[in-house]
Amino acid sequence: VADTSIIWTDKVWNPTTGCDRVGPGCDRCYALTMAKRLKGMGSAKYQTDGDPRTSGPGFGVAVHEDALTIPLRTKKPQRWFVNSMSDLFHPRVPAEFIARVFAVMAQTPHHTYQILTKRAPRMRHLIGRPGDGGDQLLATTTDEATARALYDAEWPLPNVWLGVSVEDQQRADERIPLLVETDAAVRWVSAEPLLGPVDMTRWLGKETVVGMTTTADGWENIDGPGIVWLVAGGESGRGFRPLDLDWARSLRNQCQGADVPFLFKQVGGPTPKSGGRLLDGREWSEYPVTPDPKEV
Ligand code: SF4
């Protein structure tokens, strides 16, 4: 699988593979389709560093210890999409393994990591709220090196973008509030495959309530950045559910109103390229402004 097939990232890092469906956005899951295809071709030859792997007889969740060292061994700064073939916060990925993934990201500040989940409650639970400083994750690990890396890290990890995938208003309402409550340097949303109109204006932009804190006078809101990057796109593949361009237009307008960068990935169709990338006659390829990656 060519890493470049996802336009908004440089490389794919798959420390876990395997998943199962959790909402209508999963109906034509690329990872499940690809797993089936790889299995048909004999998965063994795909079991090399960084390549998607299938595991077991179906698409069971598997963790890949050997993949953990890949970013550590990659000196050139890269933007990595974490888990194109899985969901890092799937209930069958042990919390201790998630802690190890975060420890690797903490130890490689020259890379940027883009994480997307549909399991926002577990992400919120394990990563904690703004100000928690990674304590929940630390509590899951008995491994000394992992604990040290998490303990020494700056929280939230500046090089980790945490995001949720949403396909419709219901999933936006369920997942985005949990993301906004989760400690993260950059919060983003992938609305792909977009299956209906979504209003996410209340979570977009730099000034959003991200939490509460106690003060001498009682409770006070913690203000911070909400969603600072939105990617949207239509579905592709056999039996794709067509995108109504007005849904994408509305999201773009919401972003413009909140000064949030917007990336339109694809219209969709029988193949990812079928419908092209134009929305109202132009491409939309904006990215969040983030600090320069640190040297290691
Ligand atoms: S959560 Fe993602 S990887 Fe898992 S089944 Fe759904 S679309 Fe596929």
Short mmCIF file of C-alpha atoms and ligand atoms in Angstrom, two decimals:
data_model
loop_
_atom_site.label_atom_id
_atom_site.label_comp_id
_atom_site.label_asym_id
_atom_site.label_seq_id
_atom_site.Cartn_x
_atom_site.Cartn_y
_atom_site.Cartn_z
CA VAL A 1 0.00 0.00 0.00
CA ALA A 2 1.55 3.28 -1.06
CA ASP A 3 1.88 5.59 1.88
CA THR A 4 1.24 8.51 -0.42
CA SER A 5 -2.35 7.39 -1.05
CA ILE A 6 -3.36 9.57 1.90
CA ILE A 7 -2.57 13.07 0.74
CA TRP A 8 -2.40 14.67 4.16
CA THR A 9 0.40 12.55 5.54
CA ASP A 10 3.96 11.46 4.61
CA LYS A 11 4.03 7.95 5.98
CA VAL A 12 1.90 5.39 7.70
CA TRP A 13 2.92 3.77 10.97
CA ASN A 14 0.95 0.70 11.98
CA PRO A 15 1.90 -0.41 15.50
CA THR A 16 -1.47 -2.17 15.68
CA THR A 17 -3.63 -3.74 13.01
CA GLY A 18 -7.14 -5.11 13.08
CA CYS A 19 -10.45 -3.59 13.95
CA ASP A 20 -14.15 -4.04 13.76
CA ARG A 21 -16.98 -1.81 12.75
CA VAL A 22 -18.26 0.78 15.15
CA GLY A 23 -20.53 3.00 13.04
CA PRO A 24 -21.91 3.65 9.56
CA GLY A 25 -18.62 5.29 8.55
CA CYS A 26 -17.04 1.84 8.80
CA ASP A 27 -19.36 0.15 6.32
CA ARG A 28 -16.82 0.31 3.51
CA CYS A 29 -13.73 0.40 5.71
CA TYR A 30 -10.60 0.52 3.61
CA ALA A 31 -8.63 -1.41 6.23
CA LEU A 32 -11.10 -4.29 6.32
CA THR A 33 -11.20 -4.47 2.51
CA MET A 34 -7.42 -4.33 2.26
CA ALA A 35 -7.01 -6.99 4.94
CA LYS A 36 -9.22 -9.32 2.97
CA ARG A 37 -7.24 -8.66 -0.20
CA LEU A 38 -3.84 -9.13 1.47
CA LYS A 39 -5.02 -12.32 3.05
CA GLY A 40 -6.13 -13.59 -0.32
CA MET A 41 -2.67 -12.86 -1.70
CA GLY A 42 -0.89 -14.51 1.25
CA SER A 43 -0.08 -11.95 3.88
CA ALA A 44 3.41 -13.22 4.78
CA LYS A 45 5.20 -11.27 2.12
CA TYR A 46 3.65 -8.04 3.41
CA GLN A 47 5.01 -8.49 6.89
CA THR A 48 7.80 -5.97 6.62
CA ASP A 49 8.41 -2.80 8.57
CA GLY A 50 5.70 -0.23 8.14
CA ASP A 51 3.55 -2.22 5.79
CA PRO A 52 0.02 -3.03 6.75
CA ARG A 53 -0.33 -6.57 7.99
CA THR A 54 -3.19 -8.85 8.49
CA SER A 55 -3.33 -10.93 11.58
CA GLY A 56 -4.85 -14.25 12.42
CA PRO A 57 -7.64 -15.77 10.44
CA GLY A 58 -9.80 -12.64 10.21
CA PHE A 59 -8.99 -9.06 10.99
CA GLY A 60 -8.35 -9.54 14.66
CA VAL A 61 -6.60 -6.85 16.62
CA ALA A 62 -2.86 -7.46 16.88
CA VAL A 63 -0.07 -5.37 18.31
CA HIS A 64 3.30 -5.24 16.57
CA GLU A 65 6.14 -4.73 19.01
CA ASP A 66 8.71 -4.65 16.22
CA ALA A 67 6.94 -1.71 14.58
CA LEU A 68 7.45 0.40 17.69
CA THR A 69 11.06 1.14 16.79
CA ILE A 70 10.36 2.38 13.23
CA PRO A 71 10.02 6.11 14.05
CA LEU A 72 12.97 5.84 16.46
CA ARG A 73 15.10 4.59 13.58
CA THR A 74 13.85 7.25 11.13
CA LYS A 75 15.97 10.36 11.40
CA LYS A 76 14.29 12.44 8.70
CA PRO A 77 11.35 14.36 10.19
CA GLN A 78 8.11 12.87 8.88
CA ARG A 79 4.40 13.31 9.32
CA TRP A 80 3.11 9.86 10.33
CA PHE A 81 -0.48 8.73 10.20
CA VAL A 82 -0.76 6.29 13.09
CA ASN A 83 -2.75 3.14 12.31
CA SER A 84 -4.22 3.29 8.85
CA MET A 85 -5.30 -0.34 9.39
CA SER A 86 -6.72 -0.14 12.88
CA ASP A 87 -8.00 2.12 15.65
CA LEU A 88 -5.38 2.77 18.33
CA PHE A 89 -8.06 3.03 21.02
CA HIS A 90 -9.84 -0.21 20.10
CA PRO A 91 -10.78 -2.00 23.35
CA ARG A 92 -8.55 -4.97 22.51
CA VAL A 93 -5.39 -2.88 22.25
CA PRO A 94 -3.90 -3.15 25.76
CA ALA A 95 -3.58 0.20 27.53
CA GLU A 96 0.02 -0.64 28.29
CA PHE A 97 0.74 -0.93 24.56
CA ILE A 98 -0.93 2.45 23.91
CA ALA A 99 1.39 3.86 26.58
CA ARG A 100 4.35 2.45 24.66
CA VAL A 101 3.14 4.07 21.42
CA PHE A 102 2.91 7.41 23.24
CA ALA A 103 6.36 6.87 24.74
CA VAL A 104 7.80 6.45 21.23
CA MET A 105 6.06 9.63 20.07
CA ALA A 106 7.42 11.46 23.12
CA GLN A 107 10.94 10.27 22.29
CA THR A 108 10.76 11.43 18.67
CA PRO A 109 9.82 15.12 18.78
CA HIS A 110 11.25 15.61 15.28
CA HIS A 111 8.27 13.68 13.89
CA THR A 112 4.63 14.72 13.79
CA TYR A 113 1.95 12.11 14.51
CA GLN A 114 -1.62 12.21 13.27
CA ILE A 115 -4.00 9.95 15.19
CA LEU A 116 -7.63 9.35 14.32
CA THR A 117 -10.08 7.34 16.37
CA LYS A 118 -13.74 6.48 16.42
CA ARG A 119 -13.33 5.32 20.05
CA ALA A 120 -13.32 8.76 21.64
CA PRO A 121 -14.43 7.58 25.12
CA ARG A 122 -11.37 5.36 25.54
CA MET A 123 -9.04 8.04 24.16
CA ARG A 124 -10.51 10.56 26.60
CA HIS A 125 -10.13 8.06 29.45
CA LEU A 126 -6.54 7.04 28.73
CA ILE A 127 -5.07 10.40 27.71
CA GLY A 128 -6.92 12.40 30.33
CA ARG A 129 -8.07 15.98 30.47
CA PRO A 130 -6.00 19.11 29.87
CA GLY A 131 -3.74 19.46 32.84
CA ASP A 132 -3.62 15.76 33.70
CA GLY A 133 -0.09 15.49 32.33
CA GLY A 134 -0.33 11.94 31.03
CA ASP A 135 -1.00 10.49 34.49
CA GLN A 136 -3.63 7.98 33.33
CA LEU A 137 -1.32 6.59 30.70
CA LEU A 138 1.56 6.44 33.17
CA ALA A 139 -0.62 4.48 35.56
CA THR A 140 -1.13 1.74 32.97
CA THR A 141 2.52 0.86 32.55
CA THR A 142 4.92 -1.21 34.61
CA ASP A 143 7.70 -0.87 32.04
CA GLU A 144 10.40 1.39 33.39
CA ALA A 145 11.59 2.86 30.08
CA THR A 146 8.02 3.64 29.01
CA ALA A 147 7.23 5.24 32.35
CA ARG A 148 10.41 7.33 32.19
CA ALA A 149 9.65 8.58 28.66
CA LEU A 150 6.07 9.50 29.61
CA TYR A 151 7.14 11.11 32.85
CA ASP A 152 9.85 13.24 31.20
CA ALA A 153 7.57 14.37 28.37
CA GLU A 154 5.96 17.73 27.93
CA TRP A 155 2.14 17.29 28.07
CA PRO A 156 0.23 17.44 25.91
CA LEU A 157 2.83 16.02 23.51
CA PRO A 158 3.44 18.97 21.13
CA ASN A 159 4.03 16.70 18.12
CA VAL A 160 0.84 14.62 18.43
CA TRP A 161 -2.38 15.64 16.69
CA LEU A 162 -5.36 13.85 18.21
CA GLY A 163 -8.46 13.55 16.09
CA VAL A 164 -11.78 11.82 15.72
CA SER A 165 -13.47 10.57 12.54
CA VAL A 166 -17.08 11.61 12.17
CA GLU A 167 -19.42 10.66 9.37
CA ASP A 168 -22.65 12.39 10.38
CA GLN A 169 -24.17 14.72 12.96
CA GLN A 170 -24.87 11.97 15.49
CA ARG A 171 -21.23 10.80 15.53
CA ALA A 172 -20.00 14.40 15.62
CA ASP A 173 -22.18 15.04 18.67
CA GLU A 174 -20.91 11.86 20.33
CA ARG A 175 -17.20 12.06 19.56
CA ILE A 176 -16.14 15.70 19.24
CA PRO A 177 -17.07 16.81 22.80
CA LEU A 178 -14.88 13.97 24.13
CA LEU A 179 -12.00 15.02 21.89
CA VAL A 180 -12.31 18.60 23.07
CA GLU A 181 -12.11 17.35 26.66
CA THR A 182 -8.98 15.31 25.90
CA ASP A 183 -5.54 16.75 26.52
CA ALA A 184 -4.03 17.47 23.10
CA ALA A 185 -1.73 20.03 21.48
CA VAL A 186 -3.67 19.85 18.21
CA ARG A 187 -7.25 18.62 17.89
CA TRP A 188 -8.64 17.72 14.49
CA VAL A 189 -11.54 16.05 12.79
CA SER A 190 -11.73 13.86 9.72
CA ALA A 191 -15.21 13.99 8.21
CA GLU A 192 -14.70 11.14 5.76
CA PRO A 193 -16.65 9.39 4.47
CA LEU A 194 -19.04 12.27 4.94
CA LEU A 195 -22.54 10.76 4.91
CA GLY A 196 -24.71 13.74 5.79
CA PRO A 197 -24.73 17.41 6.76
CA VAL A 198 -22.78 18.19 9.94
CA ASP A 199 -22.77 21.35 12.00
CA MET A 200 -19.64 21.50 14.13
CA THR A 201 -19.36 25.27 14.52
CA ARG A 202 -19.49 25.16 18.31
CA TRP A 203 -16.27 23.15 18.48
CA LEU A 204 -14.26 24.89 15.78
CA GLY A 205 -11.53 27.39 16.47
CA LYS A 206 -8.95 28.46 18.94
CA GLU A 207 -11.28 29.70 21.65
CA THR A 208 -13.32 26.82 23.01
CA VAL A 209 -14.04 25.61 26.51
CA VAL A 210 -11.88 22.51 26.89
CA GLY A 211 -12.33 21.80 30.56
CA MET A 212 -13.08 23.01 34.06
CA THR A 213 -10.80 23.65 36.96
CA THR A 214 -11.32 24.44 40.62
CA THR A 215 -10.25 27.84 41.87
CA ALA A 216 -10.51 29.58 45.22
CA ASP A 217 -13.88 30.93 44.02
CA GLY A 218 -15.27 27.65 42.74
CA TRP A 219 -15.24 26.30 39.21
CA GLU A 220 -13.75 28.04 36.23
CA ASN A 221 -13.67 27.18 32.55
CA ILE A 222 -10.36 26.29 30.97
CA ASP A 223 -10.28 27.96 27.56
CA GLY A 224 -8.19 26.46 24.86
CA PRO A 225 -8.12 25.44 21.27
CA GLY A 226 -10.99 23.33 20.04
CA ILE A 227 -10.83 21.78 16.58
CA VAL A 228 -8.05 23.50 14.65
CA TRP A 229 -8.01 21.37 11.50
CA LEU A 230 -10.78 19.76 9.49
CA VAL A 231 -10.38 17.20 6.72
CA ALA A 232 -13.46 16.22 4.72
CA GLY A 233 -14.13 13.86 1.87
CA GLY A 234 -16.61 11.61 0.17
CA GLU A 235 -16.62 7.83 0.11
CA SER A 236 -14.89 5.82 -2.58
CA GLY A 237 -14.91 2.21 -3.63
CA ARG A 238 -17.55 -0.23 -4.74
CA GLY A 239 -21.01 0.72 -3.54
CA PHE A 240 -19.82 4.17 -2.43
CA ARG A 241 -22.43 6.45 -0.88
CA PRO A 242 -22.33 9.67 -2.93
CA LEU A 243 -21.28 12.93 -1.36
CA ASP A 244 -23.62 15.90 -1.58
CA LEU A 245 -21.23 18.76 -2.29
CA ASP A 246 -23.36 21.05 -0.15
CA TRP A 247 -22.30 19.04 2.93
CA ALA A 248 -18.64 19.71 2.11
CA ARG A 249 -19.37 23.33 1.24
CA SER A 250 -21.04 23.85 4.58
CA LEU A 251 -18.03 22.43 6.46
CA ARG A 252 -15.69 24.65 4.47
CA ASN A 253 -17.82 27.68 5.30
CA GLN A 254 -17.86 26.74 8.98
CA CYS A 255 -14.07 26.53 8.92
CA GLN A 256 -13.73 29.87 7.19
CA GLY A 257 -16.02 31.45 9.75
CA ALA A 258 -13.85 30.12 12.59
CA ASP A 259 -10.49 30.67 10.89
CA VAL A 260 -9.80 26.94 10.84
CA PRO A 261 -7.74 25.33 8.05
CA PHE A 262 -9.77 23.05 5.80
CA LEU A 263 -8.58 20.21 3.59
CA PHE A 264 -10.93 18.70 1.04
CA LYS A 265 -9.55 15.27 0.30
CA GLN A 266 -11.83 13.92 -2.38
CA VAL A 267 -15.33 13.96 -3.83
CA GLY A 268 -15.19 10.16 -3.99
CA GLY A 269 -16.75 7.69 -6.38
CA PRO A 270 -15.83 4.23 -7.63
CA THR A 271 -12.13 5.04 -7.01
CA PRO A 272 -10.56 7.69 -4.75
CA LYS A 273 -9.64 9.74 -7.83
CA SER A 274 -12.97 9.43 -9.65
CA GLY A 275 -14.51 12.65 -8.46
CA GLY A 276 -11.34 14.70 -8.15
CA ARG A 277 -10.58 17.13 -5.35
CA LEU A 278 -12.21 20.33 -6.50
CA LEU A 279 -14.81 22.14 -4.47
CA ASP A 280 -16.23 25.25 -6.13
CA GLY A 281 -13.50 25.17 -8.74
CA ARG A 282 -10.43 24.89 -6.51
CA GLU A 283 -8.48 22.58 -4.25
CA TRP A 284 -8.57 23.08 -0.49
CA SER A 285 -5.34 21.91 1.10
CA GLU A 286 -4.89 23.87 4.28
CA TYR A 287 -2.99 22.59 7.33
CA PRO A 288 -2.83 23.73 10.93
CA VAL A 289 -0.04 26.08 11.90
CA THR A 290 2.08 24.19 14.41
CA PRO A 291 5.44 24.83 16.02
CA ASP A 292 8.50 23.66 14.11
CA PRO A 293 9.39 20.09 15.01
CA LYS A 294 12.19 19.80 17.54
CA GLU A 295 15.64 18.45 16.81
CA VAL A 296 16.61 15.20 18.42
S1 SF4 B 1 -12.86 2.26 13.13
FE1 SF4 B 1 -11.67 2.67 11.27
S2 SF4 B 1 -10.35 0.88 10.97
FE2 SF4 B 1 -11.96 0.32 12.42
S3 SF4 B 1 -13.56 -0.66 11.15
FE3 SF4 B 1 -14.08 1.53 11.40
S4 SF4 B 1 -13.20 2.55 9.60
FE4 SF4 B 1 -12.22 0.53 9.79
#
